[in-house]
PDB file of C-alpha atoms in Angstrom:
ATOM      1  CA  MET A 214     163.725 141.961 137.276  1.00 88.00           C
ATOM      2  CA  ASN A 215     160.952 144.418 138.028  1.00 94.00           C
ATOM      3  CA  ASP A 216     160.145 146.738 140.471  1.00 95.00           C
ATOM      4  CA  GLU A 217     156.913 144.030 141.822  1.00 95.00           C
ATOM      5  CA  GLN A 218     159.611 141.025 141.829  1.00 96.00           C
ATOM      6  CA  LEU A 219     162.747 142.680 143.690  1.00 96.00           C
ATOM      7  CA  LEU A 220     159.921 143.801 146.693  1.00 97.00           C
ATOM      8  CA  ARG A 221     158.063 140.262 146.938  1.00 97.00           C
ATOM      9  CA  TYR A 222     161.986 138.363 146.556  1.00 97.00           C
ATOM     10  CA  SER A 223     163.519 140.935 148.556  1.00 97.00           C
ATOM     11  CA  ARG A 224     164.276 138.552 152.123  1.00 97.00           C
ATOM     12  CA  GLN A 225     165.766 136.456 149.878  1.00 97.00           C
ATOM     13  CA  ILE A 226     168.024 138.863 147.360  1.00 97.00           C
ATOM     14  CA  MET A 227     168.636 139.765 150.565  1.00 97.00           C
ATOM     15  CA  LEU A 228     171.290 137.294 151.211  1.00 97.00           C
ATOM     16  CA  PRO A 229     174.370 136.959 150.159  1.00 97.00           C
ATOM     17  CA  ASP A 230     173.762 133.464 149.014  1.00 97.00           C
ATOM     18  CA  VAL A 231     171.418 134.424 146.907  1.00 98.00           C
ATOM     19  CA  ASP A 232     171.697 137.290 145.677  1.00 97.00           C
ATOM     20  CA  ILE A 233     170.172 138.994 142.044  1.00 97.00           C
ATOM     21  CA  ASP A 234     171.946 136.344 140.832  1.00 98.00           C
ATOM     22  CA  GLY A 235     170.479 133.930 142.203  1.00 98.00           C
ATOM     23  CA  GLN A 236     167.121 134.672 142.247  1.00 98.00           C
ATOM     24  CA  GLU A 237     167.305 135.610 138.227  1.00 98.00           C
ATOM     25  CA  LYS A 238     168.090 131.561 138.430  1.00 98.00           C
ATOM     26  CA  LEU A 239     165.064 131.128 140.227  1.00 98.00           C
ATOM     27  CA  LEU A 240     163.297 132.621 138.076  1.00 98.00           C
ATOM     28  CA  ALA A 241     164.930 131.247 135.121  1.00 98.00           C
ATOM     29  CA  ALA A 242     164.867 127.267 136.362  1.00 98.00           C
ATOM     30  CA  ARG A 243     162.412 124.035 135.192  1.00 98.00           C
ATOM     31  CA  VAL A 244     161.645 122.167 137.635  1.00 98.00           C
ATOM     32  CA  LEU A 245     159.428 118.928 137.327  1.00 98.00           C
ATOM     33  CA  ILE A 246     157.814 117.306 140.313  1.00 98.00           C
ATOM     34  CA  ILE A 247     156.671 113.859 140.223  1.00 98.00           C
ATOM     35  CA  GLY A 248     153.712 113.723 143.564  1.00 98.00           C
ATOM     36  CA  LEU A 249     151.590 115.839 144.562  1.00 98.00           C
ATOM     37  CA  GLY A 250     150.334 114.793 147.677  1.00 97.00           C
ATOM     38  CA  GLY A 251     152.040 114.755 151.518  1.00 97.00           C
ATOM     39  CA  LEU A 252     155.862 116.212 150.180  1.00 98.00           C
ATOM     40  CA  GLY A 253     154.217 117.347 147.391  1.00 98.00           C
ATOM     41  CA  SER A 254     152.687 119.595 148.342  1.00 98.00           C
ATOM     42  CA  PRO A 255     155.272 121.511 150.774  1.00 98.00           C
ATOM     43  CA  VAL A 256     157.483 120.556 147.813  1.00 98.00           C
ATOM     44  CA  ALA A 257     155.445 123.022 145.024  1.00 98.00           C
ATOM     45  CA  MET A 258     154.222 125.130 147.028  1.00 98.00           C
ATOM     46  CA  TYR A 259     158.022 126.633 148.520  1.00 98.00           C
ATOM     47  CA  LEU A 260     158.897 126.556 144.846  1.00 98.00           C
ATOM     48  CA  ALA A 261     156.423 129.448 144.343  1.00 98.00           C
ATOM     49  CA  ALA A 262     156.592 131.139 146.774  1.00 98.00           C
ATOM     50  CA  ALA A 263     160.382 131.213 146.516  1.00 98.00           C
ATOM     51  CA  GLY A 264     159.858 132.168 142.441  1.00 98.00           C
ATOM     52  CA  VAL A 265     161.210 128.914 140.597  1.00 98.00           C
ATOM     53  CA  GLY A 266     159.680 130.252 137.309  1.00 97.00           C
ATOM     54  CA  HIS A 267     158.250 127.440 135.700  1.00 98.00           C
ATOM     55  CA  LEU A 268     156.587 124.692 137.663  1.00 98.00           C
ATOM     56  CA  VAL A 269     155.407 121.349 135.357  1.00 98.00           C
ATOM     57  CA  LEU A 270     153.540 119.639 138.510  1.00 98.00           C
ATOM     58  CA  ALA A 271     153.047 115.268 137.634  1.00 98.00           C
ATOM     59  CA  ASP A 272     150.425 113.970 139.271  1.00 98.00           C
ATOM     60  CA  PHE A 273     147.744 111.549 137.934  1.00 97.00           C
ATOM     61  CA  ASP A 274     145.735 111.193 141.277  1.00 97.00           C
ATOM     62  CA  ALA A 275     142.399 112.689 142.491  1.00 98.00           C
ATOM     63  CA  VAL A 276     142.364 114.545 146.132  1.00 98.00           C
ATOM     64  CA  ASP A 277     140.352 112.557 148.570  1.00 97.00           C
ATOM     65  CA  LEU A 278     139.005 112.797 151.517  1.00 97.00           C
ATOM     66  CA  THR A 279     142.229 111.187 153.621  1.00 96.00           C
ATOM     67  CA  ASN A 280     144.498 113.219 151.523  1.00 97.00           C
ATOM     68  CA  LEU A 281     144.059 116.124 153.989  1.00 97.00           C
ATOM     69  CA  GLN A 282     145.105 115.192 156.552  1.00 96.00           C
ATOM     70  CA  ARG A 283     148.677 116.003 155.324  1.00 97.00           C
ATOM     71  CA  GLN A 284     148.564 117.595 152.042  1.00 97.00           C
ATOM     72  CA  ILE A 285     148.115 121.085 152.427  1.00 97.00           C
ATOM     73  CA  ALA A 286     147.916 122.363 148.619  1.00 98.00           C
ATOM     74  CA  HIS A 287     144.528 120.879 148.568  1.00 98.00           C
ATOM     75  CA  THR A 288     140.769 121.697 150.027  1.00 98.00           C
ATOM     76  CA  SER A 289     138.050 119.676 151.225  1.00 98.00           C
ATOM     77  CA  ALA A 290     136.235 121.925 148.444  1.00 98.00           C
ATOM     78  CA  ARG A 291     138.749 119.912 145.722  1.00 98.00           C
ATOM     79  CA  ILE A 292     138.354 116.095 146.590  1.00 98.00           C
ATOM     80  CA  GLY A 293     137.511 113.988 142.947  1.00 98.00           C
ATOM     81  CA  MET A 294     140.146 116.892 141.460  1.00 98.00           C
ATOM     82  CA  ASN A 295     143.507 116.084 139.229  1.00 98.00           C
ATOM     83  CA  LYS A 296     145.942 116.610 142.111  1.00 98.00           C
ATOM     84  CA  SER A 297     148.260 118.730 138.772  1.00 98.00           C
ATOM     85  CA  ALA A 298     145.088 121.226 138.810  1.00 98.00           C
ATOM     86  CA  SER A 299     144.458 121.635 142.970  1.00 98.00           C
ATOM     87  CA  ALA A 300     148.302 122.091 143.386  1.00 98.00           C
ATOM     88  CA  ALA A 301     148.032 124.187 140.821  1.00 98.00           C
ATOM     89  CA  GLN A 302     145.254 126.233 141.997  1.00 98.00           C
ATOM     90  CA  ALA A 303     146.386 126.309 144.779  1.00 98.00           C
ATOM     91  CA  LEU A 304     150.373 127.652 143.657  1.00 98.00           C
ATOM     92  CA  ARG A 305     148.783 130.605 141.024  1.00 98.00           C
ATOM     93  CA  GLU A 306     147.046 131.793 144.231  1.00 97.00           C
ATOM     94  CA  LEU A 307     149.944 132.533 146.000  1.00 97.00           C
ATOM     95  CA  ASN A 308     151.995 133.214 143.285  1.00 98.00           C
ATOM     96  CA  PRO A 309     151.389 134.278 140.254  1.00 97.00           C
ATOM     97  CA  GLU A 310     153.538 134.623 138.228  1.00 95.00           C
ATOM     98  CA  VAL A 311     154.717 131.466 137.695  1.00 97.00           C
ATOM     99  CA  GLN A 312     154.162 129.244 135.097  1.00 98.00           C
ATOM    100  CA  ILE A 313     152.024 126.169 135.396  1.00 98.00           C
ATOM    101  CA  GLU A 314     152.345 122.915 133.981  1.00 98.00           C
ATOM    102  CA  CYS A 315     150.083 120.467 135.093  1.00 98.00           C
ATOM    103  CA  ILE A 316     150.490 116.456 133.620  1.00 98.00           C
ATOM    104  CA  GLU A 317     147.380 115.180 134.481  1.00 97.00           C
ATOM    105  CA  GLN A 318     148.311 111.071 133.421  1.00 95.00           C
ATOM    106  CA  VAL A 319     151.219 108.733 134.617  1.00 94.00           C
ATOM    107  CA  LEU A 320     153.948 109.271 132.480  1.00 94.00           C
ATOM    108  CA  ASP A 321     154.827 106.737 130.692  1.00 93.00           C
ATOM    109  CA  ALA A 322     159.014 105.494 129.831  1.00 93.00           C
ATOM    110  CA  ASP A 323     159.026 108.335 126.931  1.00 94.00           C
ATOM    111  CA  ASN A 324     157.031 111.298 128.277  1.00 96.00           C
ATOM    112  CA  LEU A 325     159.540 110.789 131.424  1.00 97.00           C
ATOM    113  CA  ALA A 326     162.347 111.161 129.746  1.00 97.00           C
ATOM    114  CA  GLY A 327     160.562 114.327 127.611  1.00 97.00           C
ATOM    115  CA  GLN A 328     159.971 115.572 131.009  1.00 98.00           C
ATOM    116  CA  VAL A 329     163.192 115.250 132.602  1.00 98.00           C
ATOM    117  CA  LYS A 330     165.619 116.433 129.426  1.00 97.00           C
ATOM    118  CA  ARG A 331     163.452 119.921 130.384  1.00 98.00           C
ATOM    119  CA  ALA A 332     164.001 119.931 133.861  1.00 98.00           C
ATOM    120  CA  ASP A 333     167.195 121.598 135.493  1.00 98.00           C
ATOM    121  CA  VAL A 334     166.380 119.014 138.839  1.00 98.00           C
ATOM    122  CA  VAL A 335     163.066 116.876 139.096  1.00 98.00           C
ATOM    123  CA  VAL A 336     161.993 116.404 142.581  1.00 98.00           C
ATOM    124  CA  ASP A 337     160.536 112.642 143.648  1.00 98.00           C
ATOM    125  CA  CYS A 338     157.322 112.413 145.420  1.00 98.00           C
ATOM    126  CA  THR A 339     156.027 109.728 144.933  1.00 96.00           C
ATOM    127  CA  ASP A 340     155.630 106.352 147.487  1.00 91.00           C
ATOM    128  CA  ASN A 341     155.867 103.010 145.353  1.00 92.00           C
ATOM    129  CA  PHE A 342     159.506 101.352 144.271  1.00 92.00           C
ATOM    130  CA  ALA A 343     158.220 101.352 140.497  1.00 92.00           C
ATOM    131  CA  THR A 344     158.127 105.061 139.842  1.00 95.00           C
ATOM    132  CA  ARG A 345     160.800 105.696 141.641  1.00 96.00           C
ATOM    133  CA  PHE A 346     163.452 103.346 139.942  1.00 96.00           C
ATOM    134  CA  ALA A 347     162.345 105.249 136.453  1.00 97.00           C
ATOM    135  CA  ILE A 348     162.882 108.715 137.836  1.00 98.00           C
ATOM    136  CA  ASN A 349     166.399 107.683 138.485  1.00 97.00           C
ATOM    137  CA  ALA A 350     166.678 106.108 135.429  1.00 96.00           C
ATOM    138  CA  ALA A 351     165.853 109.305 133.275  1.00 97.00           C
ATOM    139  CA  CYS A 352     167.860 111.276 135.594  1.00 97.00           C
ATOM    140  CA  VAL A 353     171.764 109.223 135.420  1.00 96.00           C
ATOM    141  CA  ALA A 354     169.939 109.197 131.133  1.00 95.00           C
ATOM    142  CA  ALA A 355     169.639 113.270 131.616  1.00 96.00           C
ATOM    143  CA  GLY A 356     171.963 113.961 133.484  1.00 95.00           C
ATOM    144  CA  VAL A 357     169.912 115.918 135.658  1.00 97.00           C
ATOM    145  CA  PRO A 358     169.939 116.585 139.187  1.00 98.00           C
ATOM    146  CA  LEU A 359     167.299 114.142 141.630  1.00 98.00           C
ATOM    147  CA  VAL A 360     165.436 115.409 144.656  1.00 98.00           C
ATOM    148  CA  SER A 361     164.486 112.567 146.903  1.00 98.00           C
ATOM    149  CA  GLY A 362     162.016 112.487 149.465  1.00 97.00           C
ATOM    150  CA  ALA A 363     159.907 109.833 151.730  1.00 96.00           C
ATOM    151  CA  ALA A 364     158.056 109.791 154.877  1.00 96.00           C
ATOM    152  CA  ILE A 365     156.160 106.660 156.404  1.00 94.00           C
ATOM    153  CA  ARG A 366     155.179 106.298 160.320  1.00 94.00           C
ATOM    154  CA  LEU A 367     157.566 108.791 162.309  1.00 96.00           C
ATOM    155  CA  GLU A 368     160.561 108.457 160.009  1.00 96.00           C
ATOM    156  CA  GLY A 369     161.899 110.438 157.434  1.00 97.00           C
ATOM    157  CA  GLN A 370     164.675 111.138 153.884  1.00 97.00           C
ATOM    158  CA  VAL A 371     166.009 113.054 151.785  1.00 98.00           C
ATOM    159  CA  ALA A 372     168.886 112.916 149.333  1.00 97.00           C
ATOM    160  CA  VAL A 373     169.416 114.358 146.405  1.00 98.00           C
ATOM    161  CA  PHE A 374     171.471 111.805 143.353  1.00 97.00           C
ATOM    162  CA  ASP A 375     173.517 114.169 141.432  1.00 96.00           C
ATOM    163  CA  SER A 376     174.980 113.033 138.090  1.00 89.00           C
ATOM    164  CA  ARG A 377     176.719 115.159 136.905  1.00 90.00           C
ATOM    165  CA  GLN A 378     178.901 114.561 139.576  1.00 88.00           C
ATOM    166  CA  GLN A 379     181.269 112.183 139.063  1.00 82.00           C
ATOM    167  CA  ASN A 380     181.061 109.788 142.299  1.00 85.00           C
ATOM    168  CA  SER A 381     178.172 110.833 143.352  1.00 90.00           C
ATOM    169  CA  PRO A 382     175.432 107.837 143.687  1.00 95.00           C
ATOM    170  CA  CYS A 383     172.615 107.208 141.434  1.00 96.00           C
ATOM    171  CA  TYR A 384     169.098 106.094 143.828  1.00 96.00           C
ATOM    172  CA  ARG A 385     170.263 102.491 142.289  1.00 95.00           C
ATOM    173  CA  CYS A 386     172.297 102.620 143.946  1.00 94.00           C
ATOM    174  CA  LEU A 387     170.648 102.791 147.955  1.00 92.00           C
ATOM    175  CA  TYR A 388     168.236 100.406 147.239  1.00 90.00           C
ATOM    176  CA  GLU A 389     167.401  96.587 145.063  1.00 84.00           C
ATOM    177  CA  GLU A 390     164.567  96.662 142.366  1.00 78.00           C
ATOM    178  CA  ASP A 391     162.719  94.081 145.063  1.00 68.00           C
ATOM    179  CA  SER A 392     162.867  96.317 148.235  1.00 64.00           C
ATOM    180  CA  ASP A 393     159.022  95.972 150.168  1.00 66.00           C
ATOM    181  CA  ASP A 394     156.832  98.801 149.690  1.00 66.00           C
ATOM    182  CA  LEU A 395     155.479 100.915 152.222  1.00 71.00           C
ATOM    183  CA  THR A 396     152.133 102.686 152.290  1.00 74.00           C
ATOM    184  CA  CYS A 397     150.769 106.057 154.104  1.00 73.00           C
ATOM    185  CA  ALA A 398     147.277 104.657 153.739  1.00 75.00           C
ATOM    186  CA  ALA A 399     148.791 100.713 155.678  1.00 78.00           C
ATOM    187  CA  ASN A 400     150.671 102.783 157.774  1.00 84.00           C
ATOM    188  CA  GLY A 401     150.240 105.621 158.162  1.00 88.00           C
ATOM    189  CA  VAL A 402     151.586 109.494 158.550  1.00 93.00           C
ATOM    190  CA  LEU A 403     152.082 112.308 160.735  1.00 95.00           C
ATOM    191  CA  ALA A 404     151.132 115.416 159.234  1.00 95.00           C
ATOM    192  CA  PRO A 405     153.691 117.356 160.133  1.00 96.00           C
ATOM    193  CA  LEU A 406     156.736 114.852 159.406  1.00 97.00           C
ATOM    194  CA  VAL A 407     155.274 115.056 155.472  1.00 97.00           C
ATOM    195  CA  GLY A 408     156.185 119.360 155.840  1.00 98.00           C
ATOM    196  CA  VAL A 409     159.687 118.717 156.930  1.00 98.00           C
ATOM    197  CA  ILE A 410     160.810 116.032 154.672  1.00 98.00           C
ATOM    198  CA  GLY A 411     158.995 118.361 151.460  1.00 98.00           C
ATOM    199  CA  SER A 412     160.487 121.948 153.244  1.00 98.00           C
ATOM    200  CA  MET A 413     164.429 120.311 152.778  1.00 98.00           C
ATOM    201  CA  GLN A 414     163.794 119.434 149.297  1.00 98.00           C
ATOM    202  CA  ALA A 415     162.423 122.640 148.388  1.00 98.00           C
ATOM    203  CA  LEU A 416     165.876 123.908 149.792  1.00 98.00           C
ATOM    204  CA  GLU A 417     167.858 121.541 148.165  1.00 98.00           C
ATOM    205  CA  VAL A 418     166.484 122.121 145.370  1.00 98.00           C
ATOM    206  CA  ILE A 419     167.032 126.355 144.926  1.00 98.00           C
ATOM    207  CA  LYS A 420     170.139 125.353 146.651  1.00 98.00           C
ATOM    208  CA  LEU A 421     170.960 123.672 143.454  1.00 98.00           C
ATOM    209  CA  ILE A 422     169.745 126.069 140.821  1.00 98.00           C
ATOM    210  CA  CYS A 423     171.121 129.072 142.596  1.00 98.00           C
ATOM    211  CA  GLY A 424     174.522 126.987 142.999  1.00 97.00           C
ATOM    212  CA  PHE A 425     175.282 127.062 147.017  1.00 97.00           C
ATOM    213  CA  GLY A 426     176.016 125.478 149.694  1.00 96.00           C
ATOM    214  CA  THR A 427     176.429 121.689 149.682  1.00 95.00           C
ATOM    215  CA  SER A 428     173.755 119.806 149.151  1.00 94.00           C
ATOM    216  CA  LEU A 429     173.011 116.493 150.687  1.00 96.00           C
ATOM    217  CA  ALA A 430     174.732 114.170 147.147  1.00 95.00           C
ATOM    218  CA  GLY A 431     176.719 111.496 148.562  1.00 94.00           C
ATOM    219  CA  ARG A 432     174.149 111.857 151.773  1.00 96.00           C
ATOM    220  CA  LEU A 433     170.871 110.265 153.482  1.00 97.00           C
ATOM    221  CA  LEU A 434     169.705 112.639 156.414  1.00 98.00           C
ATOM    222  CA  LEU A 435     167.236 110.490 157.940  1.00 98.00           C
ATOM    223  CA  LEU A 436     164.571 111.709 160.815  1.00 98.00           C
ATOM    224  CA  ASP A 437     163.768 109.674 163.868  1.00 98.00           C
ATOM    225  CA  ALA A 438     160.169 112.146 163.878  1.00 97.00           C
ATOM    226  CA  ARG A 439     159.229 110.616 167.309  1.00 97.00           C
ATOM    227  CA  HIS A 440     162.681 111.683 168.616  1.00 98.00           C
ATOM    228  CA  SER A 441     163.186 114.493 166.451  1.00 97.00           C
ATOM    229  CA  GLN A 442     166.664 113.390 166.137  1.00 97.00           C
ATOM    230  CA  TRP A 443     168.983 113.589 162.534  1.00 97.00           C
ATOM    231  CA  ARG A 444     171.073 111.820 161.483  1.00 97.00           C
ATOM    232  CA  GLU A 445     173.457 111.003 158.403  1.00 97.00           C
ATOM    233  CA  MET A 446     175.114 108.843 156.565  1.00 96.00           C
ATOM    234  CA  LYS A 447     177.339 108.831 153.254  1.00 96.00           C
ATOM    235  CA  LEU A 448     176.228 106.937 150.492  1.00 94.00           C
ATOM    236  CA  PRO A 449     178.297 105.435 148.427  1.00 93.00           C
ATOM    237  CA  LYS A 450     178.367 105.077 144.898  1.00 93.00           C
ATOM    238  CA  ASP A 451     178.502 101.524 144.155  1.00 93.00           C
ATOM    239  CA  PRO A 452     180.821 100.156 141.126  1.00 92.00           C
ATOM    240  CA  GLU A 453     178.246  97.956 139.989  1.00 92.00           C
ATOM    241  CA  CYS A 454     175.316  99.654 140.262  1.00 94.00           C
ATOM    242  CA  PRO A 455     172.985  98.454 136.655  1.00 93.00           C
ATOM    243  CA  VAL A 456     171.697 101.850 135.782  1.00 94.00           C
ATOM    244  CA  CYS A 457     174.710 104.918 137.368  1.00 92.00           C
ATOM    245  CA  SER A 458     178.322 102.762 136.466  1.00 86.00           C
ATOM    246  CA  LEU A 459     178.678 103.001 132.729  1.00 75.00           C
ATOM    247  CA  ARG A 460     177.536 106.583 132.918  1.00 70.00           C
ATOM    248  CA  LYS A 461     180.057 109.423 132.489  1.00 64.00           C
ATOM    249  CA  PRO A 462     179.813 112.319 134.326  1.00 55.00           C
ATOM    250  CA  VAL A 463     179.124 115.716 132.475  1.00 54.00           C
TER     251      VAL A 463
END
């Protein structure tokens, strides 16, 4: 690290859990963020600020006026712009040292698998089960940890699925394929809720990269924002899961 980097990241480097070694791991890391909406915005901004060296931003959608209530990486001036490009602009202003790659179209199976294999951590900030299942399957196949978040109305959840660990469940162990999608357009969502969940996702990414603390692998955190209550559930591995039951930990 140069003198400017030592100064920029000094408050993190002061932490014994991070130190210079951890900061160098962050600078060398590649993180794939899929979805640059309400969750992806704080995830991307905090990871860029923290010094994650290479961020891959994937989102095919365009910024809409209704997004601005909660998707803080975007602005009124960027309505109509692709979300990954809009977020990239915000991140470059926040930390010009971060390498940013934008994917402005839907990731098909082959492209998704290729991007996941290159990542150190994948962050799922999407809003539908079909995409989440596809991301999970790619992460299990590649042995790459997945940080998952969701938020709707006044409820949020965050979890880590790490197939590198023995007996760690995957996202498919938690949800069946016929689960119903809930959308913000149909159900609403409170603006700070996605910020809280997205910030928790960013925290778990940093812990995984630096290698400190206890990750959320095998656990699901549920937030009831109405009453400001957190609840934790243990997630057992499904021995008959069609995605992860046959994969051996690396």
